[in-house]
XYZ file of C-alpha atoms in Angstrom:
396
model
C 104.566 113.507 81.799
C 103.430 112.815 78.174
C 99.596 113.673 77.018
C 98.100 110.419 75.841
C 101.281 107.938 76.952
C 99.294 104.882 75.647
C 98.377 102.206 78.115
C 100.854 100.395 79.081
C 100.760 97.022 81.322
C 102.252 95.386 84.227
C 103.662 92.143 83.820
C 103.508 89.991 87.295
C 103.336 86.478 88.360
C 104.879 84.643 91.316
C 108.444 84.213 91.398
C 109.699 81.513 88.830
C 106.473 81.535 87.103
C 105.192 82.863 84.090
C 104.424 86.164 84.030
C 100.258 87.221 83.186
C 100.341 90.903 81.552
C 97.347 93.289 82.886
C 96.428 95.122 80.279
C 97.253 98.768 81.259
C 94.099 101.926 80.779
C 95.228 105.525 80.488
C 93.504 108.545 81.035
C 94.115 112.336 82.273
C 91.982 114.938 83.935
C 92.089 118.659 82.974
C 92.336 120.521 86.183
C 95.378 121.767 87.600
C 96.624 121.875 84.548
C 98.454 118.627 84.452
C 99.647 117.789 81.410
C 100.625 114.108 81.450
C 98.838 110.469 81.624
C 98.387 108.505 84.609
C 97.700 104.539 84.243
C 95.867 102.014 86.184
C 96.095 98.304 85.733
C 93.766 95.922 87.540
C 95.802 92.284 88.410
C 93.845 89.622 89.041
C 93.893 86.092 90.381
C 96.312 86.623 93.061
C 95.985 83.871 95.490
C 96.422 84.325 98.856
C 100.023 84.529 101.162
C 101.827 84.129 97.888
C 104.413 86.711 97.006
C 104.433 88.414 93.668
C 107.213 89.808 91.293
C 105.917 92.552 88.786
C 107.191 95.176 86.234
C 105.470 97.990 84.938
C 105.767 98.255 81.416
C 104.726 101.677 78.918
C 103.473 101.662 75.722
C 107.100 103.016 74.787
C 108.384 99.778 76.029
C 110.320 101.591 78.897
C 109.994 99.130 81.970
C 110.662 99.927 85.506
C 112.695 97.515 87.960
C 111.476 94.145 88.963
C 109.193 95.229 92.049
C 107.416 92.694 94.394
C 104.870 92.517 97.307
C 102.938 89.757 99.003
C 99.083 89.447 98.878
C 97.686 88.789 102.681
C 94.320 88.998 102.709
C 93.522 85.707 104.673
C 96.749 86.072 106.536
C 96.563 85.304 110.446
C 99.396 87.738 110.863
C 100.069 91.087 109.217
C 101.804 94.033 109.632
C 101.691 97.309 108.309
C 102.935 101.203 108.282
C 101.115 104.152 108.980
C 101.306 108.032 108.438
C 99.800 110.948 107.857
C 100.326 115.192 106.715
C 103.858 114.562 104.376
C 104.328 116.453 101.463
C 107.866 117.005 99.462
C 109.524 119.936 102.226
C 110.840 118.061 106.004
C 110.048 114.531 104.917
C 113.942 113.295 104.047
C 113.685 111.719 107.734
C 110.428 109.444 107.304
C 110.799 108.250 103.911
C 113.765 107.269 105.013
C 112.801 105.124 107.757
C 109.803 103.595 105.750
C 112.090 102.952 102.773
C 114.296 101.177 104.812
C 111.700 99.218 106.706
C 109.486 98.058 103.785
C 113.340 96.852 102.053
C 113.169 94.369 105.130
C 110.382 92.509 103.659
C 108.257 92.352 106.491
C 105.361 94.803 106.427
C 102.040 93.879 104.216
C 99.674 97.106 104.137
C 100.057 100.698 104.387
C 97.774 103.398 105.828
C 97.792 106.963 105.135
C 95.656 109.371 107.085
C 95.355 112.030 104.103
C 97.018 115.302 102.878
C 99.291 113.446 100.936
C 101.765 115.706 98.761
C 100.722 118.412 101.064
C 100.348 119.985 97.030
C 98.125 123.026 97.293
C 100.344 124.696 100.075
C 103.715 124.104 97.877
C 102.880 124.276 94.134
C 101.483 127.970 92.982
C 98.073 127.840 92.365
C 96.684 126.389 89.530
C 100.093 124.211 88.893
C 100.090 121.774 91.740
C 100.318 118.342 89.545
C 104.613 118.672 89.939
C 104.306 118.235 93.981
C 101.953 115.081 93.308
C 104.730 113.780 90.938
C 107.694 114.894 93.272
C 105.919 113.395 96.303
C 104.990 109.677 94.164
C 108.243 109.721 92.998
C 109.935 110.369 97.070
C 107.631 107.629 98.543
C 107.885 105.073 95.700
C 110.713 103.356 97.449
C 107.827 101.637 100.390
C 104.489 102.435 98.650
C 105.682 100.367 95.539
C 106.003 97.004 97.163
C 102.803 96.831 99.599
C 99.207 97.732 99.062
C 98.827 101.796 99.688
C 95.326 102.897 101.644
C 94.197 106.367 102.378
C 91.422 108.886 102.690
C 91.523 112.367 102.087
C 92.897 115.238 103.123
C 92.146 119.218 103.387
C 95.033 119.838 101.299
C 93.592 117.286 98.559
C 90.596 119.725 98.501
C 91.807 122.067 95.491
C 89.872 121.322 91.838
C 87.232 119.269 92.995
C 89.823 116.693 94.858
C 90.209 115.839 90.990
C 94.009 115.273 91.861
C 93.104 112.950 94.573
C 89.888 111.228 93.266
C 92.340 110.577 89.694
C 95.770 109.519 91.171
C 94.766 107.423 94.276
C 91.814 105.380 92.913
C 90.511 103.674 96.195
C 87.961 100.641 96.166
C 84.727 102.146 96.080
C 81.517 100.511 97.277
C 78.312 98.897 95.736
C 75.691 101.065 97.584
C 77.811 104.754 96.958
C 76.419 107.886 95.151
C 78.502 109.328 92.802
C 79.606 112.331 94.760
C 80.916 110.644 97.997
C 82.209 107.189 96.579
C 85.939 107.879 95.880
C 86.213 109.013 99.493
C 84.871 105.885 101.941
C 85.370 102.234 101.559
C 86.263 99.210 103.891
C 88.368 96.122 103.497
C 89.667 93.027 105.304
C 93.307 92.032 105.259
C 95.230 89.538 107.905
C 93.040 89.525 110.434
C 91.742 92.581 110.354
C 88.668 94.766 109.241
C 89.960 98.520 108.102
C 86.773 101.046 107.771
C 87.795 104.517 106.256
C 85.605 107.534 105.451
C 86.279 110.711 105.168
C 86.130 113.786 107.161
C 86.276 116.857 105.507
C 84.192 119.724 104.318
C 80.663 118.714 102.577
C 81.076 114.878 103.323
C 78.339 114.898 105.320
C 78.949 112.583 108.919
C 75.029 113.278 110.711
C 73.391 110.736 111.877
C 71.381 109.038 108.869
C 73.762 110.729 105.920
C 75.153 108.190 103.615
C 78.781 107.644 105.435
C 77.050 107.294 108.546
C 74.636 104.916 107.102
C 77.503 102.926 105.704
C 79.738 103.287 108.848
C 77.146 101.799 111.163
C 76.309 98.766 109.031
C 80.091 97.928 108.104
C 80.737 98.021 112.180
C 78.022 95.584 113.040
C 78.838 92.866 109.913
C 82.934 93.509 111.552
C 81.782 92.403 114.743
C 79.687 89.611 113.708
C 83.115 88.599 111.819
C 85.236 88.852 114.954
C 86.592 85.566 114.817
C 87.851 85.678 111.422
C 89.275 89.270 111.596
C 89.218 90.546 115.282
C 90.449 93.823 115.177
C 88.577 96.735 113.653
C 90.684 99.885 112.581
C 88.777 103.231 111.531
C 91.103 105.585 110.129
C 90.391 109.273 108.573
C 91.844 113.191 108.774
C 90.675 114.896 111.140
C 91.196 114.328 114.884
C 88.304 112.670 117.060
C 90.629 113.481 120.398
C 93.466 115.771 120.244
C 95.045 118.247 122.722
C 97.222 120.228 120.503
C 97.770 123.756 121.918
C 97.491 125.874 119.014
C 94.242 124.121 118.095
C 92.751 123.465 120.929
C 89.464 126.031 120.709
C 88.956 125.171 117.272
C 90.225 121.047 116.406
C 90.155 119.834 119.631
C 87.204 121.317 120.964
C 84.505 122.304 118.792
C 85.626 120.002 115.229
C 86.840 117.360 117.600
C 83.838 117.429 119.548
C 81.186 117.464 116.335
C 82.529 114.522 115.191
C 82.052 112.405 118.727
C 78.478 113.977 118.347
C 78.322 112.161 115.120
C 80.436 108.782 115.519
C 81.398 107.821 118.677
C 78.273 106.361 119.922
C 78.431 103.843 117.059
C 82.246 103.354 117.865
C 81.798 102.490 121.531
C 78.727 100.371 120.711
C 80.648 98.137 118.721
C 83.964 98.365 119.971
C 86.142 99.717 117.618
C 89.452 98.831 118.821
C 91.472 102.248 117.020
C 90.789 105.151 115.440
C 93.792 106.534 113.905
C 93.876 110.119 112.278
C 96.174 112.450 111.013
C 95.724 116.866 110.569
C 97.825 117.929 113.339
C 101.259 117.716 112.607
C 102.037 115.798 116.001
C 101.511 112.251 116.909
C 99.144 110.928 120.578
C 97.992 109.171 121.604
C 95.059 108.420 123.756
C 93.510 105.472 126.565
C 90.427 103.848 126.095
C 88.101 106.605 126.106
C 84.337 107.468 125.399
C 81.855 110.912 126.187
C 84.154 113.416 127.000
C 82.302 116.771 126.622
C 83.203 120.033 124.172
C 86.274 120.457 126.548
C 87.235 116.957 126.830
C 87.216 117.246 130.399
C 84.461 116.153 131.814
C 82.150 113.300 131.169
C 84.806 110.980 130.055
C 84.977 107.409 130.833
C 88.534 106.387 130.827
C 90.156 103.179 130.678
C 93.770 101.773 130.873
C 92.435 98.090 130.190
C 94.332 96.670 127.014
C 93.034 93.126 127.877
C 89.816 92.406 126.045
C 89.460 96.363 125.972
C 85.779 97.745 125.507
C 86.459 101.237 125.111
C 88.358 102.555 121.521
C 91.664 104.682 121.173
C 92.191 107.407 119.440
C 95.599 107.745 118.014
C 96.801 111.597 116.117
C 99.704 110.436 113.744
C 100.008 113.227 111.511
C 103.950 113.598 112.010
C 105.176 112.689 108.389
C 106.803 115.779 107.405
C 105.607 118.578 105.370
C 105.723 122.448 104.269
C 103.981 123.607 107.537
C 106.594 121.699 109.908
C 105.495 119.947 113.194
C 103.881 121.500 116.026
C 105.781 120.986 119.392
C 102.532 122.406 121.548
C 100.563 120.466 123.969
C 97.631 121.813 126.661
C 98.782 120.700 130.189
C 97.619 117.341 131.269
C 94.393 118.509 133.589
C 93.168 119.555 129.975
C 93.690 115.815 128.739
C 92.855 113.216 130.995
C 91.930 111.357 127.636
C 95.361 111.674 127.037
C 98.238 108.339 127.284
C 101.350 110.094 125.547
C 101.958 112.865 123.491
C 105.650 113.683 120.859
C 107.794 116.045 121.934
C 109.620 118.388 120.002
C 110.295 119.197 116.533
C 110.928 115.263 115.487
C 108.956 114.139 112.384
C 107.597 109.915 112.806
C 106.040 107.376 111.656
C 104.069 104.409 112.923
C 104.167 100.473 113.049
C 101.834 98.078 113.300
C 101.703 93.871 114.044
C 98.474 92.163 114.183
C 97.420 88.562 114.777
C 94.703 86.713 116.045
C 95.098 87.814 120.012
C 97.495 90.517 119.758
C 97.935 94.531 118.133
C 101.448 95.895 118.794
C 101.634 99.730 117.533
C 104.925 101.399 117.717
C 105.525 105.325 117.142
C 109.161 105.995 116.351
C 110.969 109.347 115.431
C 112.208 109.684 111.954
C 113.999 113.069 112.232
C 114.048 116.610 113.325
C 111.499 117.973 111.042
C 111.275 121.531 110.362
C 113.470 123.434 112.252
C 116.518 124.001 112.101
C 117.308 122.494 108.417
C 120.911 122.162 109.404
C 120.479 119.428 111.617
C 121.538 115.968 110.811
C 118.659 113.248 110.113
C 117.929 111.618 113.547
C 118.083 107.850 114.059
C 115.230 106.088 114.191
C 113.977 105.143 117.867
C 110.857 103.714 119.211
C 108.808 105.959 121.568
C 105.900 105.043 122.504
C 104.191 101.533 122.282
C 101.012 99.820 122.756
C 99.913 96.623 123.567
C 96.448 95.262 123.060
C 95.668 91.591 123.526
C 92.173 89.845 123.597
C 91.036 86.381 124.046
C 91.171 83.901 120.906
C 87.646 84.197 119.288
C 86.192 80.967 118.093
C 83.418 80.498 115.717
């Protein structure tokens, strides 16, 4: 929280060996009126399935703990956590939970489906940057020792997305323009391909806009990579298929719907196997599903098939916990047939994920009560709804 902290560096190297120092860079940015330095360090040469130790030093020589993750990018088996919509207020429950399961070692990646901090709807306006810190200072516990993904949010909206854009620096691709870069990039890791873009306000998703443009070419190079990395995972905000209640004329019908106009045809052609998203504070999920009209009831083809499936899902996991509290309302199931399973309650969750070369395993589990009522006690963890997918070994 000091203006112009130095640099710093982070001092890493696999366990037993000596350590290489990455030179740290420091900057600022003047909206919001934040008032202290942020660092980024860039650590090369990491080789691939080896685990890494590493320290993050200031220019004060202050050092944080001994902190370690593993690098996986060529791994044949991976897994990973995922959620959306958690700010600082009714997330106690899920960082929690995702504390507790990144201390067991096993999970590689994590995906966040935006409005992280939740800051704009906490913080009064114009003095936000304390939520940011509050919120990176709750989650540190899991983001700290795997490699943190996202896209953003509505709530990251406020000053430009300067908050966003400056504290959550994600890769950014060759081709980009200036104004959308920050906001859509791809990767690989274990074995599989991870496309995110972004799907709010003035980020144009048309067909023949930039992100589209982008979107289509990184799904046919994915598929022609199938037997390297054969699962594809979109993930962004805002809801494809959703049937919250509250929402339902304006999300789930007419935003929902805009965005199939704009994406799902390229989805389906190449056979994205999820979509994951976040903005309703709920988690479903859906079955394989393509062309369901405004309504999403008519025109859809459906599919339970989780063998060698050809049609994507679309998975809502935007229960993380924040100011606004979850939403316990669902339209009846004649107003879903997209529809495979759907949260109940007031329970906030979180999602896991295990990949390898013929198999995706994603588990939802609840990580407490949420909002309401504050007085009751944080809820064990328990899975609740699973999914199976399984294809054929793809060989080269």
């Amino acid at each position: 929280m000091v203006k112009n902290d130095g640099g710093g560096a982070v001092l890493y190297g696999k366990a037993g060996d000596e350590r290489s120092t990455a030179a740290g860079s420091s900057y600022s940015y003047e909206k919001d009126n934040f008032t202290g330095t942020l660092h980024s360090a860039v650590l090369d040469g990491l080789r691939d399935g080896c685990q890494y130790e590493y320290v993050v030093a200031s220019a004060r020589n202050e050092s944080s703990p001994t902190l370690a993750f593993r690098y996986r990018e060529g791994a044949t088996e991976l897994s990973l956590l995922a959620y959306g919509d958690m700010g600082v207020i009714n997330s106690k429950g899920t960082i929690k939970v995702a504390d507790a399961l990144a201390s067991s070692g096993r999970y590689d990646l994590f995906l966040n489906v935006g409005d992280t901090s939740y800051a704009n709807d906490v913080g009064e306006r114009g003095n936000n940057s304390w939520v940011f810190d509050e919120h990176f200072r709750n989650i540190q516990g899991h983001v700290s020792v795997m490699p943190f993904m996202t896209v953003p949010g509505n709530h990251e909206a406020q000053y430009d997305y300067a908050p966003y854009i400056n504290r959550l620096p994600m890769p950014r691709m060759a081709r980009a323009s200036k104004q959308l870069a920050p906001f859509y990039y791809a990767f690989d890791y274990g074995p599989a391909h991870f496309i995110a873009y972004s799907s709010e306000e003035g980020h144009s998703l048309k067909k023949d806009s930039e992100q589209w443009r982008f979107i289509a070419a990184d799904l046919e190079a994915a598929n022609e990579n199938r037997a390297a990395r054969p699962w594809i995972v979109a993930f962004t905000h805002h809801p494809m298929y959703c049937s919250d209640l509250i929402t339902e004329s304006t999300r789930c019908r007419k935003e929902a719907f805009a965005y199939r106009r704009d994406l799902e045809d390229l989805f389906h052609e190449h056979k994205l196997d999820l979509h994951i998203s976040g903005h309703n504070h709920q988690y479903e999920r859906s079955v394989g599903v393509y062309g369901c009209d405004e309504k999403g009831t008519k025109k859809c083809e459906l599919s339970a098939e989780t063998h060698n499936h050809e049609l994507p899902i679309y998975i809502v996991n935007g229960a993380g916990g924040d100011t606004e509290g979850i939403d316990p309302t669902w339209v009846p199931e004649f107003l879903a047939p997209f529809r495979a399973f759907h949260a109940s309650g007031l329970r906030t969750g979180l999602a896991t994920v295990d990949l390898n070369l013929t198999h995706l395993v994603w588990r939802f589990q609840y990580t407490g009560r949420g909002a309401w009522p504050h007085s009751r006690p944080f809820e064990a963890a328990t899975t609740v709804d699973e999914l199976v997918l399984s294809r054929d070994l793809i060989r080269d």
